[in-house]
Amino acid sequence: MGMANESTITLGKADLLAFASDLFVAAGVARAMADEWAGILIWANLRGVDSHGVIRIPRYLDLLRRKTINTAPNIRVEKRAGAVSILEADRAPGVIAMARAMEEAIDRARAVHVGWCAARNITHSGAIGYFALMAAEAGMAGIVMGASSPMMAYHGARVAGVSSNPLALAVPGKKRGPLVLDMSTATVANGKVIGARDAGAEVPLGWGIDAEGRDTTDPKKITTLLALGGPKGSGLSLLIECLTSLTVGNPLVARALLEKNLADNPVQNGLAIAVDLSVFGNLDGFTEEVDRLGDAIVALPRADGVSRIFLPGERGNTVMAEREAKGIPIPKGTWNRIVAAAQGVGIEPPRR
Amino acid sequence: MGMANESTITLGKADLLAFASDLFVAAGVARAMADEWAGILIWANLRGVDSHGVIRIPRYLDLLRRKTINTAPNIRVEKRAGAVSILEADRAPGVIAMARAMEEAIDRARAVHVGWCAARNITHSGAIGYFALMAAEAGMAGIVMGASSPMMAYHGARVAGVSSNPLALAVPGKKRGPLVLDMSTATVANGKVIGARDAGAEVPLGWGIDAEGRDTTDPKKITTLLALGGPKGSGLSLLIECLTSLTVGNPLVARALLEKNLADNPVQNGLAIAVDLSVFGNLDGFTEEVDRLGDAIVALPRADGVSRIFLPGERGNTVMAEREAKGIPIPKGTWNRIVAAAQGVGIEPPRR
């Protein structure tokens, strides 16, 4: 712990885990679930995905207080047939629900080689790469999708029409470890817009539009994100809504748009898919080929100004190694909000 | 038939189908397969995806002549276990192999609700949206991926390291018909670069790089495509190679890069996934919700200069209606190349 620089404080992983877990327990969550939740949240920070880490704690505590996130959810598999399961998450913390969904998908894949678990009524699903990696750790390919309410312009529209629904894929490697891609369907995550806003910097055209639907370089004017590649990102987001929300009878986009209820809906849906790679005959050969492919890619001649080519997930691995050793930097503003939220549930922050 | 303008000739669908089928038959393909191949090829033209239509015929005839595309392939399911099948395509015409792969996936999905058919040793897979739509027509969701040899820069590299591997998704609608997204993982398809080159136009930065690895607006200098959204598109392409090629032990990228054999490899792999939507309890409710979602999206307030918001696949539907009625325009240069190839196998073009 200590000051990394003027505007950042740094906390050790263990202290931050214990603190986050204590906060969830103080808000009514059982210790085991609180520990798991804190672990996945801080995994995101460790990997440098700070937008999906402890920065979310004040919001989560608020949703717990309002009973929107269920402190004691009755998570249950409502249907299980062949490769498919439907998991009713009962508004569980999203990461808890998605971990159960991927466990169920892996279980289905053990039975019939592919598992497709659709999870209904989850809450914020966090950094979904985590759940794709669960499959990779089980020797499987993992595919994860998340669906939430409108916050991104559908191509051609001037207002939010779809969400920046994320997609994650992971496969196991051998010596290299797994490849994991975790991408939103927006040009950039909203966190980057907020970062530019805080820094008073301009952003490239294509990141977002203003209240009039005009593309802008001023992050303060951005009200709605733009989709990755226009029709591609917005089409992909729309299809994720179909696969993830419409299958389980919990439409998020149509409800928000047609019922003129654009208010922030914290209820989401998620989809966890696992594919048993051993069914193809040679899991060892597969992971060796993933390594060989990785070796070939990182050795490609680099573009000017590029010092290293990263495989999907490698940048996060690098940050993780550093933060495991040196601690997790948290912007002071974020930390102050977390401490204030902690005081609201009677918990003292770790001494610094 | 007739002249649409100075640089385009227009052919009726029936004439073009018969001509293309005759060409394949003359090259040694059985009539039933030739008809099916021509049908899928011209479906792409009908929908305006001219880059994946009859423009490919000269290349296909050349590959047939060189026995690279197998005129009488022994397409066979090598393994079938639960949700997963492996299809050995024996270098069949890609569209024939992928149609068989999706039929197999649908069959698996009828048995265990998800079907995942990996097709090895296909050739050019054409417009893969077609195969995703096959699932939608069977009341299922369809997901299709294609893997081919390097032609796109991996993010940070100055040369081709991955392919512009496409991804297609489709779901059935009710009155509106299906939604279908068919996207490459490149910023734009190579056909658009060629089009700009022919037209002497500049292209935006981000489409492709020159031989030195520099981003350029001059389409004549573009040697390698750039990935959609940098790390996102190239990561997605890499994961598609893992799911589609490494599973079936037919690596395309590593082989091309590590064996220093960057020569155009016409052998590809494909993946067809079908998900039985009725397992979720209410297929009718699902398709109604797809319609309701579509209604909500197309009614969104439009950005300046946008006259209509298109759902995924709707633009193709519009072109198809027009071309079914008025014929398919083909650039003269393309037509002349097709006619020359036809003469090579002793077939006369339809009278115009």
mmCIF file of N, CA and C in Angstrom, chain B residues 7 39 41 63 71 78 113 132 160 192 207 226 286 301 308 315 319 334 342:
data_model
loop_
_atom_site.group_PDB
_atom_site.id
_atom_site.type_symbol
_atom_site.label_atom_id
_atom_site.label_comp_id
_atom_site.label_asym_id
_atom_site.label_seq_id
_atom_site.Cartn_x
_atom_site.Cartn_y
_atom_site.Cartn_z
ATOM 1 N N SER B 7 -21.132 0.308 -68.514
ATOM 2 C CA SER B 7 -20.106 -0.564 -67.985
ATOM 3 C C SER B 7 -20.660 -1.829 -67.340
ATOM 4 N N GLY B 39 -26.647 -22.110 -57.447
ATOM 5 C CA GLY B 39 -27.735 -21.476 -56.694
ATOM 6 C C GLY B 39 -27.217 -20.628 -55.536
ATOM 7 N N LEU B 41 -24.126 -19.434 -55.188
ATOM 8 C CA LEU B 41 -23.293 -18.370 -55.740
ATOM 9 C C LEU B 41 -24.156 -17.193 -56.196
ATOM 10 N N LEU B 63 -9.429 -23.691 -60.392
ATOM 11 C CA LEU B 63 -9.149 -24.631 -59.291
ATOM 12 C C LEU B 63 -9.712 -26.022 -59.604
ATOM 13 N N THR B 71 -13.919 -32.363 -58.009
ATOM 14 C CA THR B 71 -15.195 -32.409 -58.744
ATOM 15 C C THR B 71 -16.135 -33.476 -58.194
ATOM 16 N N GLU B 78 -16.887 -37.721 -40.253
ATOM 17 C CA GLU B 78 -15.864 -38.631 -39.712
ATOM 18 C C GLU B 78 -16.124 -38.987 -38.275
ATOM 19 N N HIS B 113 -30.123 -30.377 -29.187
ATOM 20 C CA HIS B 113 -30.479 -28.959 -29.090
ATOM 21 C C HIS B 113 -29.382 -27.984 -29.501
ATOM 22 N N ALA B 132 -25.960 -19.711 -42.292
ATOM 23 C CA ALA B 132 -26.608 -19.295 -41.042
ATOM 24 C C ALA B 132 -28.124 -19.216 -41.253
ATOM 25 N N ALA B 160 0.644 -9.431 -43.479
ATOM 26 C CA ALA B 160 -0.509 -10.295 -43.228
ATOM 27 C C ALA B 160 -0.147 -11.358 -42.194
ATOM 28 N N LYS B 192 -13.997 -4.034 -51.597
ATOM 29 C CA LYS B 192 -14.179 -2.580 -51.533
ATOM 30 C C LYS B 192 -12.886 -1.853 -51.882
ATOM 31 N N TRP B 207 -8.334 1.190 -43.696
ATOM 32 C CA TRP B 207 -8.771 0.079 -44.546
ATOM 33 C C TRP B 207 -7.645 -0.913 -44.789
ATOM 34 N N LEU B 226 -6.579 -4.164 -43.028
ATOM 35 C CA LEU B 226 -6.484 -3.924 -41.581
ATOM 36 C C LEU B 226 -7.706 -4.521 -40.887
ATOM 37 N N PHE B 286 -40.457 -16.444 -29.436
ATOM 38 C CA PHE B 286 -39.138 -15.951 -29.828
ATOM 39 C C PHE B 286 -39.222 -15.144 -31.117
ATOM 40 N N PRO B 301 -35.060 7.299 -33.917
ATOM 41 C CA PRO B 301 -34.755 8.575 -34.578
ATOM 42 C C PRO B 301 -33.439 8.445 -35.355
ATOM 43 N N ARG B 308 -33.092 5.586 -43.895
ATOM 44 C CA ARG B 308 -33.725 4.358 -43.412
ATOM 45 C C ARG B 308 -32.723 3.596 -42.553
ATOM 46 N N ARG B 315 -30.833 -4.933 -45.996
ATOM 47 C CA ARG B 315 -30.336 -4.291 -47.204
ATOM 48 C C ARG B 315 -30.259 -5.336 -48.330
ATOM 49 N N VAL B 319 -32.167 -5.442 -52.077
ATOM 50 C CA VAL B 319 -31.481 -5.649 -53.356
ATOM 51 C C VAL B 319 -32.032 -6.892 -54.041
ATOM 52 N N THR B 334 -15.861 -8.046 -65.445
ATOM 53 C CA THR B 334 -16.130 -9.331 -64.801
ATOM 54 C C THR B 334 -16.747 -10.295 -65.810
ATOM 55 N N ALA B 342 -15.474 -19.478 -69.674
ATOM 56 C CA ALA B 342 -16.484 -20.388 -70.223
ATOM 57 C C ALA B 342 -15.983 -20.999 -71.529
#
